[in-house]
Coordinates of C-alpha atoms in Angstrom, one line a residue:
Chain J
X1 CA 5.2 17.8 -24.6
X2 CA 4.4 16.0 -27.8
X3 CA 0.4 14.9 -27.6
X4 CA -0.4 11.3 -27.9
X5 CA -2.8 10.7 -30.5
X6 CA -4.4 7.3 -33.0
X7 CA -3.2 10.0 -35.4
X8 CA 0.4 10.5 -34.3
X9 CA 1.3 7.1 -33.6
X10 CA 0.0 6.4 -37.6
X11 CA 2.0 9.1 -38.4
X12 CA 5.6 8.9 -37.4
X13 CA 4.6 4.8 -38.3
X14 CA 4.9 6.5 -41.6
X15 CA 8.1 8.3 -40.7
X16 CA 9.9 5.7 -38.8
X17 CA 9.6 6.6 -35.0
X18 CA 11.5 9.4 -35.1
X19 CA 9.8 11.8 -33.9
X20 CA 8.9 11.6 -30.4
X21 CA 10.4 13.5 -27.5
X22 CA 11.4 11.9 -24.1
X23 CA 7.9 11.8 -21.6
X24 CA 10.0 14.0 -18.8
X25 CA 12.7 15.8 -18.4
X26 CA 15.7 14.6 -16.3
X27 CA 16.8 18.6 -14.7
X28 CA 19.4 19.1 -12.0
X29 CA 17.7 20.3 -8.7
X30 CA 17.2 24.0 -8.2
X31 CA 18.3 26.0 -4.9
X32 CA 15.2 26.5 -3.6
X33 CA 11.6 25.1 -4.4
X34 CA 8.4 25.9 -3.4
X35 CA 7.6 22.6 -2.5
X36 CA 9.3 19.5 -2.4
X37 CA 7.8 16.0 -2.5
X38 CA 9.8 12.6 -0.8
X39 CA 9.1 9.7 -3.5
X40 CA 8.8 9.7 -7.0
X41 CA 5.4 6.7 -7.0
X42 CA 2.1 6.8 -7.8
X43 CA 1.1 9.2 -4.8
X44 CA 4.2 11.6 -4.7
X45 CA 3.7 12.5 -8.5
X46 CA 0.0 12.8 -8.6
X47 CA 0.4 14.9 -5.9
X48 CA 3.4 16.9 -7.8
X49 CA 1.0 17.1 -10.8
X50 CA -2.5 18.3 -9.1
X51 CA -0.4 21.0 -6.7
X52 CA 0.9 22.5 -11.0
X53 CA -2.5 21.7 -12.2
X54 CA -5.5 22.7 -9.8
X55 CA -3.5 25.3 -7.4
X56 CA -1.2 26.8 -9.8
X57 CA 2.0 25.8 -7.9
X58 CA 4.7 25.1 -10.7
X59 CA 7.9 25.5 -8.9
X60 CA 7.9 22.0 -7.1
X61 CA 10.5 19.0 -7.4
X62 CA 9.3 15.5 -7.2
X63 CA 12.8 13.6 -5.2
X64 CA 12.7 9.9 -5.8
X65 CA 15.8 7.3 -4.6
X66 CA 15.3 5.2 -7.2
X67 CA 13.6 5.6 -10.1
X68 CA 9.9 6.0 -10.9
X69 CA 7.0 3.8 -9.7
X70 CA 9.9 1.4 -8.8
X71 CA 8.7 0.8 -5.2
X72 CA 4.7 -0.1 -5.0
X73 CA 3.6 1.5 -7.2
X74 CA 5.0 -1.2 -9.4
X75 CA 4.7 -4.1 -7.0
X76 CA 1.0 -4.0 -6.6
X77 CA -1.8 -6.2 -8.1
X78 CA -3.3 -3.6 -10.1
X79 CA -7.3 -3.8 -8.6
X80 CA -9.0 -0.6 -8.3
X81 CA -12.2 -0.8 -6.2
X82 CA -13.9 1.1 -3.6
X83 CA -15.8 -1.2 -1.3
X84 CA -15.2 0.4 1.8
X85 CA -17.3 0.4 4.8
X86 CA -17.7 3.4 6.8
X87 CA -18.9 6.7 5.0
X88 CA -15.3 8.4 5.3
X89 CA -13.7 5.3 3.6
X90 CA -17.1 5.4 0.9
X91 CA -16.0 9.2 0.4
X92 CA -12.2 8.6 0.0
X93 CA -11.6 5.5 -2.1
X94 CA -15.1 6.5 -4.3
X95 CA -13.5 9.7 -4.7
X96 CA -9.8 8.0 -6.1
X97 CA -12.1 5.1 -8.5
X98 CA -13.7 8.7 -10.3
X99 CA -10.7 10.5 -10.7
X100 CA -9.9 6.7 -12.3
X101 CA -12.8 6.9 -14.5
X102 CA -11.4 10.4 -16.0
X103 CA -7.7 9.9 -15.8
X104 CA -6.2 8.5 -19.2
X105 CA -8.3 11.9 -20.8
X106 CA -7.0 13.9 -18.0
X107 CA -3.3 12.9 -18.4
X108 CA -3.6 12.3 -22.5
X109 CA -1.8 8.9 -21.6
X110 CA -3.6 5.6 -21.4
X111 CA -3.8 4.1 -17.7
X112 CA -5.5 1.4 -19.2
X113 CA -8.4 1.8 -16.7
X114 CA -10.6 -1.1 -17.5
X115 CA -13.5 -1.5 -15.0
X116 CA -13.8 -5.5 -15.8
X117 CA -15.8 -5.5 -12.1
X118 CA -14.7 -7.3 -9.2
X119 CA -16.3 -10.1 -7.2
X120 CA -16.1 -11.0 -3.9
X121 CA -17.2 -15.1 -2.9
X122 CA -19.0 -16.2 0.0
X123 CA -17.9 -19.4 0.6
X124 CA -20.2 -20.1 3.9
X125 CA -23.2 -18.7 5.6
X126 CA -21.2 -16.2 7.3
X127 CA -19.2 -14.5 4.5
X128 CA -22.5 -14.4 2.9
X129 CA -23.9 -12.3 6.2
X130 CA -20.6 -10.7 6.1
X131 CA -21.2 -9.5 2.6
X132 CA -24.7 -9.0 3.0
X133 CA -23.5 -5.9 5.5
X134 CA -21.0 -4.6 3.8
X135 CA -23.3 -4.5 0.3
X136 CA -25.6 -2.5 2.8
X137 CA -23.3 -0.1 4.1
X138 CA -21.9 0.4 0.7
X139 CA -25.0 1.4 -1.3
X140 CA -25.8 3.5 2.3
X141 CA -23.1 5.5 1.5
X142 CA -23.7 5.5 -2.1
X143 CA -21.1 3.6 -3.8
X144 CA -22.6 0.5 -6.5
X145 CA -22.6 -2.7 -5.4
X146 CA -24.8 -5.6 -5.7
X147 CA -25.2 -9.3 -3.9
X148 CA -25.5 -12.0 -6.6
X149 CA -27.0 -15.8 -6.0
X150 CA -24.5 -18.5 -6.3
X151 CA -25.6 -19.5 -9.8
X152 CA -24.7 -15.8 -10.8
X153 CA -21.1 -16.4 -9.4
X154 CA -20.8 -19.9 -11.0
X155 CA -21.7 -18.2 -14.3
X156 CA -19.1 -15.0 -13.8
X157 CA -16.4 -17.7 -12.6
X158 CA -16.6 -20.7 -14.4
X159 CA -13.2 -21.8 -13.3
X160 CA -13.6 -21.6 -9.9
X161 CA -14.8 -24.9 -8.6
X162 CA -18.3 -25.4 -8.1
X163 CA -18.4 -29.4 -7.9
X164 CA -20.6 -31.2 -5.1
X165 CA -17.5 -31.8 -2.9
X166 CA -15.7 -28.5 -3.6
X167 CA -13.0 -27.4 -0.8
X168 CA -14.7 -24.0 -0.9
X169 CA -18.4 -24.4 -2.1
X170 CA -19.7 -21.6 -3.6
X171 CA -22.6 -19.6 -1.6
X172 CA -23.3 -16.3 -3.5
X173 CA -21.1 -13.2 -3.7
X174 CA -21.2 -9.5 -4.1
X175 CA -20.1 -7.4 -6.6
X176 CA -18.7 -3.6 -7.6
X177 CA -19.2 -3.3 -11.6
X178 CA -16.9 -0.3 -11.2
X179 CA -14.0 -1.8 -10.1
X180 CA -12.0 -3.1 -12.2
X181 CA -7.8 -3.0 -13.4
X182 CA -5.3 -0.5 -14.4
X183 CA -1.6 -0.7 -15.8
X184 CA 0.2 0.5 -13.1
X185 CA 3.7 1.4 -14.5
X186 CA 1.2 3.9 -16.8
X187 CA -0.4 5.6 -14.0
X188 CA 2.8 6.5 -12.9
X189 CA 4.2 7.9 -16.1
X190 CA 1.4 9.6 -17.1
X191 CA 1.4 11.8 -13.8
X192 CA 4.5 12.2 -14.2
X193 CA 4.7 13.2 -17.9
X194 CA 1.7 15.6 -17.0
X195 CA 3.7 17.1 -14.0
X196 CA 6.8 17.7 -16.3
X197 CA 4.8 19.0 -18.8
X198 CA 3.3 21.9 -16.2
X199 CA 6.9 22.7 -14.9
X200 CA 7.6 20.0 -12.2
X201 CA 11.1 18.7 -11.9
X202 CA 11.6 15.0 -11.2
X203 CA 15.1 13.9 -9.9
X204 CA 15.7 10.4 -9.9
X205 CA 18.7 9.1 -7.7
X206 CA 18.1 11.6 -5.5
X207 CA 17.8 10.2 -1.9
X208 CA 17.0 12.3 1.2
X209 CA 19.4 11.8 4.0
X210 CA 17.8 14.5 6.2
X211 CA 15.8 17.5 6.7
X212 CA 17.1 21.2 7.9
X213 CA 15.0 23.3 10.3
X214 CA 14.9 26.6 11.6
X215 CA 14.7 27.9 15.6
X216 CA 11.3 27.2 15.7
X217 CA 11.6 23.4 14.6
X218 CA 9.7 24.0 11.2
X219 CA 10.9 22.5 8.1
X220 CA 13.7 24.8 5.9
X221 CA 15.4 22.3 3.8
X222 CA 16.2 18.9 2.8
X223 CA 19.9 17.1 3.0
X224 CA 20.0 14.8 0.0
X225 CA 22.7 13.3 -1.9
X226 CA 22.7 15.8 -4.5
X227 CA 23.4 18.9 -2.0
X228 CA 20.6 20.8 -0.1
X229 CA 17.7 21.7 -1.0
X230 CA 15.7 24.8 0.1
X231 CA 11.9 24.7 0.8
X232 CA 9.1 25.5 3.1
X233 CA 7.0 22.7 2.7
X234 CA 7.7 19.0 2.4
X235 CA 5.4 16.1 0.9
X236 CA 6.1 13.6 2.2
X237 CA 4.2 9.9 0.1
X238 CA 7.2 7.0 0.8
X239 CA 4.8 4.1 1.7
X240 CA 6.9 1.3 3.3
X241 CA 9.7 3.7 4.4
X242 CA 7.5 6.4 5.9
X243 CA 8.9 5.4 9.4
X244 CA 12.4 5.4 8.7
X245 CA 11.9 9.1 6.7
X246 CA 9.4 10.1 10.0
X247 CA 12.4 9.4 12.0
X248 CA 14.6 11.9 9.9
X249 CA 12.0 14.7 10.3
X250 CA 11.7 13.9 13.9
X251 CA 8.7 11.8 14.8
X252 CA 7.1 8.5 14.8
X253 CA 4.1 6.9 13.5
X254 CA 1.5 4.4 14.1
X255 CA 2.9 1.9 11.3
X256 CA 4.5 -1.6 10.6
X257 CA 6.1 -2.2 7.7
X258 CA 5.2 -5.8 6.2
X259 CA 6.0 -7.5 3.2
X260 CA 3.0 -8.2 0.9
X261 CA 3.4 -10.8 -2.0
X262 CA 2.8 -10.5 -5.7
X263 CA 2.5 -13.6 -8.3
X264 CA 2.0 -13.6 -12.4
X265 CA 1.7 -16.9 -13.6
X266 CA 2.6 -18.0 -17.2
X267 CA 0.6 -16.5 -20.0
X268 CA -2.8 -18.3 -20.5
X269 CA -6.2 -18.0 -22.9
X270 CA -8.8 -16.0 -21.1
X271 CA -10.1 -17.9 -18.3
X272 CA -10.8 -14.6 -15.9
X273 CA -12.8 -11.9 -16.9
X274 CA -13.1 -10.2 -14.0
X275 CA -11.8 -9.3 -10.7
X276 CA -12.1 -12.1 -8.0
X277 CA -11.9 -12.1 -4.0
X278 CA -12.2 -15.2 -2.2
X279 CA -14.0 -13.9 1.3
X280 CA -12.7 -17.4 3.1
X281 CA -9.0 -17.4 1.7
X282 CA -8.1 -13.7 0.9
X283 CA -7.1 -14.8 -2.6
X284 CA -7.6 -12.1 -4.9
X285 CA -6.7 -12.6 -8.6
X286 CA -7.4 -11.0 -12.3
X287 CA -6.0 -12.1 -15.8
X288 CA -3.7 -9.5 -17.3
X289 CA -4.1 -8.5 -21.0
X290 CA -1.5 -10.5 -22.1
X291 CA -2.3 -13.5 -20.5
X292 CA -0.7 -13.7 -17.2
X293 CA -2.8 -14.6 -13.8
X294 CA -2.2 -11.5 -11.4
X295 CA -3.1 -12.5 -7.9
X296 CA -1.8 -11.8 -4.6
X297 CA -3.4 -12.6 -0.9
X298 CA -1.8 -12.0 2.8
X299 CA 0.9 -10.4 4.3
X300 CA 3.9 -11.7 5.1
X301 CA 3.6 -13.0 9.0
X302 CA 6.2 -10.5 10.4
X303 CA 7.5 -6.8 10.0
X304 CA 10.0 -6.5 7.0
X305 CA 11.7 -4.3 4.7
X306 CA 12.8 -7.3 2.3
X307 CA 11.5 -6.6 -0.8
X308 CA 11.4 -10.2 -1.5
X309 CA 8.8 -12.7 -0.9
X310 CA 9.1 -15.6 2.4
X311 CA 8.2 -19.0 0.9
X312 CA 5.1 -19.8 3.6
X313 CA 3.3 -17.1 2.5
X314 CA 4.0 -18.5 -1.8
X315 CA 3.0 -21.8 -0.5
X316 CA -0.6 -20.3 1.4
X317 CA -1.4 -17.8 -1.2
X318 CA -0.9 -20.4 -4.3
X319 CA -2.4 -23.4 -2.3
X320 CA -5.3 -21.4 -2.6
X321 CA -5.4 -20.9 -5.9
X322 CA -5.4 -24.7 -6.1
X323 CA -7.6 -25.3 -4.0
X324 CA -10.5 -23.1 -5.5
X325 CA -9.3 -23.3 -8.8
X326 CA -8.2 -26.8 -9.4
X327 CA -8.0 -26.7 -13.0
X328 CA -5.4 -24.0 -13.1
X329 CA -3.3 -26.4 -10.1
X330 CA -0.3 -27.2 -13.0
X331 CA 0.2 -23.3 -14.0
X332 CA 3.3 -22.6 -13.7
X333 CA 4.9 -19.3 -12.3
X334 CA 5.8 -16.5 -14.2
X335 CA 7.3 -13.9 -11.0
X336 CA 7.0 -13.3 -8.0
X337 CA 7.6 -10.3 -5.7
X338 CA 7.0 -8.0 -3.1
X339 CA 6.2 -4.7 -1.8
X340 CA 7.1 -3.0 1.7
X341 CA 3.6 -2.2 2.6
X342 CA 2.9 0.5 5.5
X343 CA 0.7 -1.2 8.0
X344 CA -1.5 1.2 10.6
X345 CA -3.6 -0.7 13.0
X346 CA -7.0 0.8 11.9
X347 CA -6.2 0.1 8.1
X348 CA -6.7 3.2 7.0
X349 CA -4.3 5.9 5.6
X350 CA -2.9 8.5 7.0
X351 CA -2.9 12.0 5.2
X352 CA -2.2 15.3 6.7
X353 CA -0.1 17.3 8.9
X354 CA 2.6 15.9 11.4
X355 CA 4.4 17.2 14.2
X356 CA 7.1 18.5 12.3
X357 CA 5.5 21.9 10.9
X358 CA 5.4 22.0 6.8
X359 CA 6.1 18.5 6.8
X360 CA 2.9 17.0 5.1
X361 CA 2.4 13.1 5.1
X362 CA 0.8 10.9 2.6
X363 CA 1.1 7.1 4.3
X364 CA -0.7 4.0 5.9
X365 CA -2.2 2.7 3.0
X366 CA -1.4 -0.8 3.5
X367 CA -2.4 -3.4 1.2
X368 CA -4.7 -0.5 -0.7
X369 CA -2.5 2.1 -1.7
X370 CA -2.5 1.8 -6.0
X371 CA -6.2 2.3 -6.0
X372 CA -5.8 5.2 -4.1
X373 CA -3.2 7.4 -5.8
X374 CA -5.5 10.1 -7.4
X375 CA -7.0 10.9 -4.5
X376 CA -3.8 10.7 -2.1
X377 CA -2.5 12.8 -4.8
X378 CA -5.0 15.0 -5.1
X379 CA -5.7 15.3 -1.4
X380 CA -1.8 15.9 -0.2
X381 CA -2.1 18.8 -2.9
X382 CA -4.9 20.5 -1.4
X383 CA -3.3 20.5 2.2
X384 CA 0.4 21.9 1.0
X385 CA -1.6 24.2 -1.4
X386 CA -3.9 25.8 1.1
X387 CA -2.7 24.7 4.8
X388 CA -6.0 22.7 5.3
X389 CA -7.0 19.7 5.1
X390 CA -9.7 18.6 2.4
X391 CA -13.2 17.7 3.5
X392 CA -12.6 14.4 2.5
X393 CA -9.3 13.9 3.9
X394 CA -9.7 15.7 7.4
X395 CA -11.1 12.4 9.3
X396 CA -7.7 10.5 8.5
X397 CA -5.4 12.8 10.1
X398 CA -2.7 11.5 12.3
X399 CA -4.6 12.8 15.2
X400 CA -7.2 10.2 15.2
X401 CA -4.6 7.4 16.9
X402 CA -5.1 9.9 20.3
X403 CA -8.7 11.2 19.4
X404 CA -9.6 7.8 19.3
X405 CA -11.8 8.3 16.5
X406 CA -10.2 5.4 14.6
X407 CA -11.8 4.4 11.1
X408 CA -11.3 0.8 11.6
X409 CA -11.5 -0.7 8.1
X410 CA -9.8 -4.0 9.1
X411 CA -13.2 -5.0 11.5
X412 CA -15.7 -3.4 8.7
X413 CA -14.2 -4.3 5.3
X414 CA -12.5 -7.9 6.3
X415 CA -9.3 -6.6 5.3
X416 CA -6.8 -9.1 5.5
X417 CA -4.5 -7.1 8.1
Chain V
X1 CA 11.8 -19.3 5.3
X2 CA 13.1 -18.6 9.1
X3 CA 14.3 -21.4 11.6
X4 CA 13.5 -19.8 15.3
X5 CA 14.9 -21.5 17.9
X6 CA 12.7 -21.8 20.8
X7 CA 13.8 -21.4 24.3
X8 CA 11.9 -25.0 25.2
X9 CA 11.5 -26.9 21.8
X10 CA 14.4 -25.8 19.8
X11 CA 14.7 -24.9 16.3
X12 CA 11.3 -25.0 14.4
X13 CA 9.9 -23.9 11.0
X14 CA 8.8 -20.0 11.6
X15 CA 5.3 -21.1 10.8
X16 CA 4.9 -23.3 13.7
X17 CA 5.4 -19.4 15.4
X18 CA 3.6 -16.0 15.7
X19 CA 5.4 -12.6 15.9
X20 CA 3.5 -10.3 18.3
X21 CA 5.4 -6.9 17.3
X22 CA 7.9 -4.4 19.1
X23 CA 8.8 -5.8 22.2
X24 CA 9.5 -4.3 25.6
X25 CA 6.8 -1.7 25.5
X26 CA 6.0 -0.7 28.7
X27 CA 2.1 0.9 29.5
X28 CA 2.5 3.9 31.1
X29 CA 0.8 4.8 34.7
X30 CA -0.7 5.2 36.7
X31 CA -3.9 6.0 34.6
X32 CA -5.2 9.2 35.7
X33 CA -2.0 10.8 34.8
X34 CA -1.5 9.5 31.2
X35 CA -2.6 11.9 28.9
X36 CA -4.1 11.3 25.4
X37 CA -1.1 11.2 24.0
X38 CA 1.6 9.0 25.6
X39 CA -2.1 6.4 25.5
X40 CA -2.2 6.6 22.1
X41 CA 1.4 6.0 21.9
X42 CA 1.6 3.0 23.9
X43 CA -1.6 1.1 21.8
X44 CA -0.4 2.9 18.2
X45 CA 3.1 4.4 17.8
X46 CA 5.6 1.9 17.2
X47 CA 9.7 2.0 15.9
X48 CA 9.4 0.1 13.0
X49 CA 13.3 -0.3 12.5
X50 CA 14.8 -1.2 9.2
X51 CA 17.3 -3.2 10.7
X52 CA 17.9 -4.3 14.1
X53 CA 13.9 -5.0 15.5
X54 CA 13.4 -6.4 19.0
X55 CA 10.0 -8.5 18.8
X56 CA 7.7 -11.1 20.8
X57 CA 7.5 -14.0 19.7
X58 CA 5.0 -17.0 20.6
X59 CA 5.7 -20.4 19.5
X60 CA 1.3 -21.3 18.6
X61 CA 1.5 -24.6 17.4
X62 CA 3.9 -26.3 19.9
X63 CA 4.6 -24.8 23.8
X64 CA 2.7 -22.2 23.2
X65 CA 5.6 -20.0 25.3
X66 CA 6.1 -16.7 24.6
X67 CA 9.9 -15.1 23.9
X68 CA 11.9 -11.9 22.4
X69 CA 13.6 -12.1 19.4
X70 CA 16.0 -9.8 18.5
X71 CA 15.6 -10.1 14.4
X72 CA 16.9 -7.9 11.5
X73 CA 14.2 -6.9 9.2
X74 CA 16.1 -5.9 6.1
X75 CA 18.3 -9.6 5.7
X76 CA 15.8 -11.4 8.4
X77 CA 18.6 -12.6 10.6
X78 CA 17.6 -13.8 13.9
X79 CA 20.7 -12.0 16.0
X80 CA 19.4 -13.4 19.6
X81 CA 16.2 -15.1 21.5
X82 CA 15.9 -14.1 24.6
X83 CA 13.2 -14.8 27.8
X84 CA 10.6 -12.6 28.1
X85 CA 10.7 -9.9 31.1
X86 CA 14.9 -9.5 29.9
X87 CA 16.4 -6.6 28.9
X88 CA 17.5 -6.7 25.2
X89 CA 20.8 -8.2 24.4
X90 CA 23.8 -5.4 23.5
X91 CA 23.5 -5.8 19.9
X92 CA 25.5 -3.5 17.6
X93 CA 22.7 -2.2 14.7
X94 CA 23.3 -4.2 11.2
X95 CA 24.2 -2.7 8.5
X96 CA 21.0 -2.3 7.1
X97 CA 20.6 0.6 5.1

């Protein structure tokens, strides 16, 4: 693996690009590995990458349908943030934001990490108690996060609209100066240059069709279109399609697959610094280096696995741009798109074992799942590496849903789903 | 953008409607003899087809009656709509893969 430096890109400037090497390798499959992971995103190769890294297990293969990051993992809006409620959630997400804070060192490839801060609006008396609570549980469990007056908002947001008459009048706001933005394609590449780099093989066009067990009903194999392939234990981190490739393994889950909506406007001068939530309208929105507004707000109203958007959701999520940013009302659209988001009713993830034995799930991430990919990565390592779950990952097993310890973000957090 | 056609009002823009998930679950009894997990099953687990999905549907903002709708979730076809508390039409699986 050539090592990205200042210094090497100045050098072969000097001797006319020729001397870099591809980022990964393209292998055929092996036989047998001893671990395979389902989907080639953000999760499945950070997972691929800290299972070669932290436990020493080099001989996995990373199988992805498509090709890399070409599912969420490029669909997303890019926020990082770990404003979660309950002390699990705190744990989890804060966990994810400071393997963020260390990753383009980590990976010698720049994520673009840049932790602009995010603020969330209050737009009446009871998003401002609303926030008031949730800034209470947050610094409880001991992530940053701050309220801030109205004036402080206005002066952070100058483009949102503050007059007298305003369709959402500004009331105060909180804020995480951690959050902030990364480049999503990068996160993806990076893990998965790093994985190569410590032995992993990624196959791309490689779909599994199905998934070979023993007498006992534990996992020996997977049927995909390049032939069989032998293993013992299966990682499973396919997001939207986590159902249909449950079903192959032989179970079901607690999830919905939804549509969620992306839009990048034309490019414009800076008018967003930071990271915005709208606590009335779900609008969430940050400006991209080059220019572009990101921004993004509900589902879709109904179960889909179109990755396309549904024109009343355009028409809510950019009517609300409009409405709270008036002056950016005549922007024209760059894109839009959408991801197959996996929906679970407590809005949490799901990460551990499942009733198929060495078949290891990474899923339920819903809206939330970019932010998350170090530690769903890191956390699916630990459990295929050592056969138990993490610390921090053991309250979001799929057991909870008949437990009934549920960690029900969707009440606590406001999520929009 | 889906038109739905509504048993009593016919066809109406999908907003005017709310989809309230898998249809035709059935809670299971009597309740001393469910066990934790068929419960959690019946609030939780759900099909999530890609491809053929039979939902409930309520039309909010106009009779306020609810239907099924049998619906494909990879082209969003509405294939049939069909009164509650009726067995879902014989619908061959699209081709959704």
């Amino acid at each position: 693996m050539t090592k990205y430096s200042a210094f090497k890109v100045f050098l072969e400037g000097l001797g006319g690009q020729q001397g870099w090497s591809p980022a990964w390798r393209s292998p055929q499959p092996k036989r047998r590995y001893d671990v395979i992971i389902i989907g080639g995103g953000g999760h499945g190769l950070a997972t691929a990458y800290y299972l070669a890294k932290v436990h020493g297990v080099r001989n996995v293969a990373v199988l992805e349908r498509g090709w890399l990051g070409g599912g969420n993992t490029g669909r997303n809006t890019t926020v990082i943030r770990s404003n979660y409620y309950y002390p699990a959630s705190a744990r989890l997400y804060d966990f994810s934001l400071k393997l963020y804070e260390g990753l383009s060192r980590e990976l010698n490839y720049n994520v673009m990490f840049s932790q602009r801060g995010m603020v969330m609006v209050a737009h009446s008396r009871h998003d401002l108690e609303g926030a008031q609570r949730w800034v209470g549980a947050m610094q409880l469990n001991g992530v940053d996060a701050e309220m801030i007056s109205a004036d402080e908002v206005k002066r952070r947001l100058p483009v949102l609209d503050a007059s007298p008459g305003a369709r959402y009048p500004i009331w105060g706001g909180f804020m995480q100066k951690r959050a902030g933005t990364a480049r999503h394609d990068a996160v993806a590449w990076g893990y998965a240059r790093a994985a190569d780099a410590l032995g992993v093989d990624i196959i791309q066009n490689c779909e599994v069709r199905g998934f070979l067990k023993n007498q006992t009903g534990r996992v020996t194999g997977v049927e995909t279109n390049l032939g069989v392939i032998e293993t013992d234990k299966v990682g499973m981190a396919v997001a939207g399609h986590s159902s249909v490739m449950a079903q192959l393994a032989g179970f079901e889950l607690p999830i919905t697959s939804y549509a969620l909506q992306a839009f990048v406007s034309e490019p414009l001068k800076p008018v967003i610094d930071t990271v915005m939530l709208s606590l009335a309208t779900g609008l969430y929105i940050s400006q991209s280096d080059k220019g572009g507004l990101v921004f993004g707000g509900a589902l879709d109203h109904y179960a889909s696995y179109a990755q396309r958007g549904n024109s009343p959701t355009i028409r809510q999520v950019a009517g609300a741009l409009a409405d709270q940013m008036p002056s950016l009302g005549r922007v024209r659209l760059a894109r839009h798109w959408a991801g197959i988001v996996d929906v679970v009713q407590d809005s949490s993830p799901i990460l551990g074992e499942t009733p198929t034995p060495g078949v290891y799930i990474n899923c339920g991430w819903g809206t939330g799942g970019f932010k998350a990919i170090p530690a769903g990565g890191y956390l699916l390592a630990h459990h295929l590496a050592t056969g138990q779950a993490h610390d921090i990952a053991a309250p979001f097993g799929l057991n909870r849903f008949f437990t009934g310890a549920l960690i029900d973000e969707a009440a606590a957090s406001g999520i929009a789903h | 953008m889906l038109l739905i056609n509504c048993p009593c009002c016919g066809p109406r823009d999908e907003f005017e409607f709310r989809c309230g998930g898998q249809a035709h679950i059935t809670r299971p009894e009597p309740p001393e003899a469910v066990s934790d997990k068929q419960w959690g099953d019946y609030l939780f687990t759900r099909v999530n087809p890609k491809g053929l999905s039979l939902e409930r549907w309520v039309h909010a903002a106009g009779c306020r009656q609810w239907f099924n709708v049998a619906r494909d979730t990879v082209t969003h076809e509405i294939r049939a709509v069909y009164p509650m508390g009726e067995g879902a039409p014989s619908l061959t699986t699209g081709a959704a893969q």
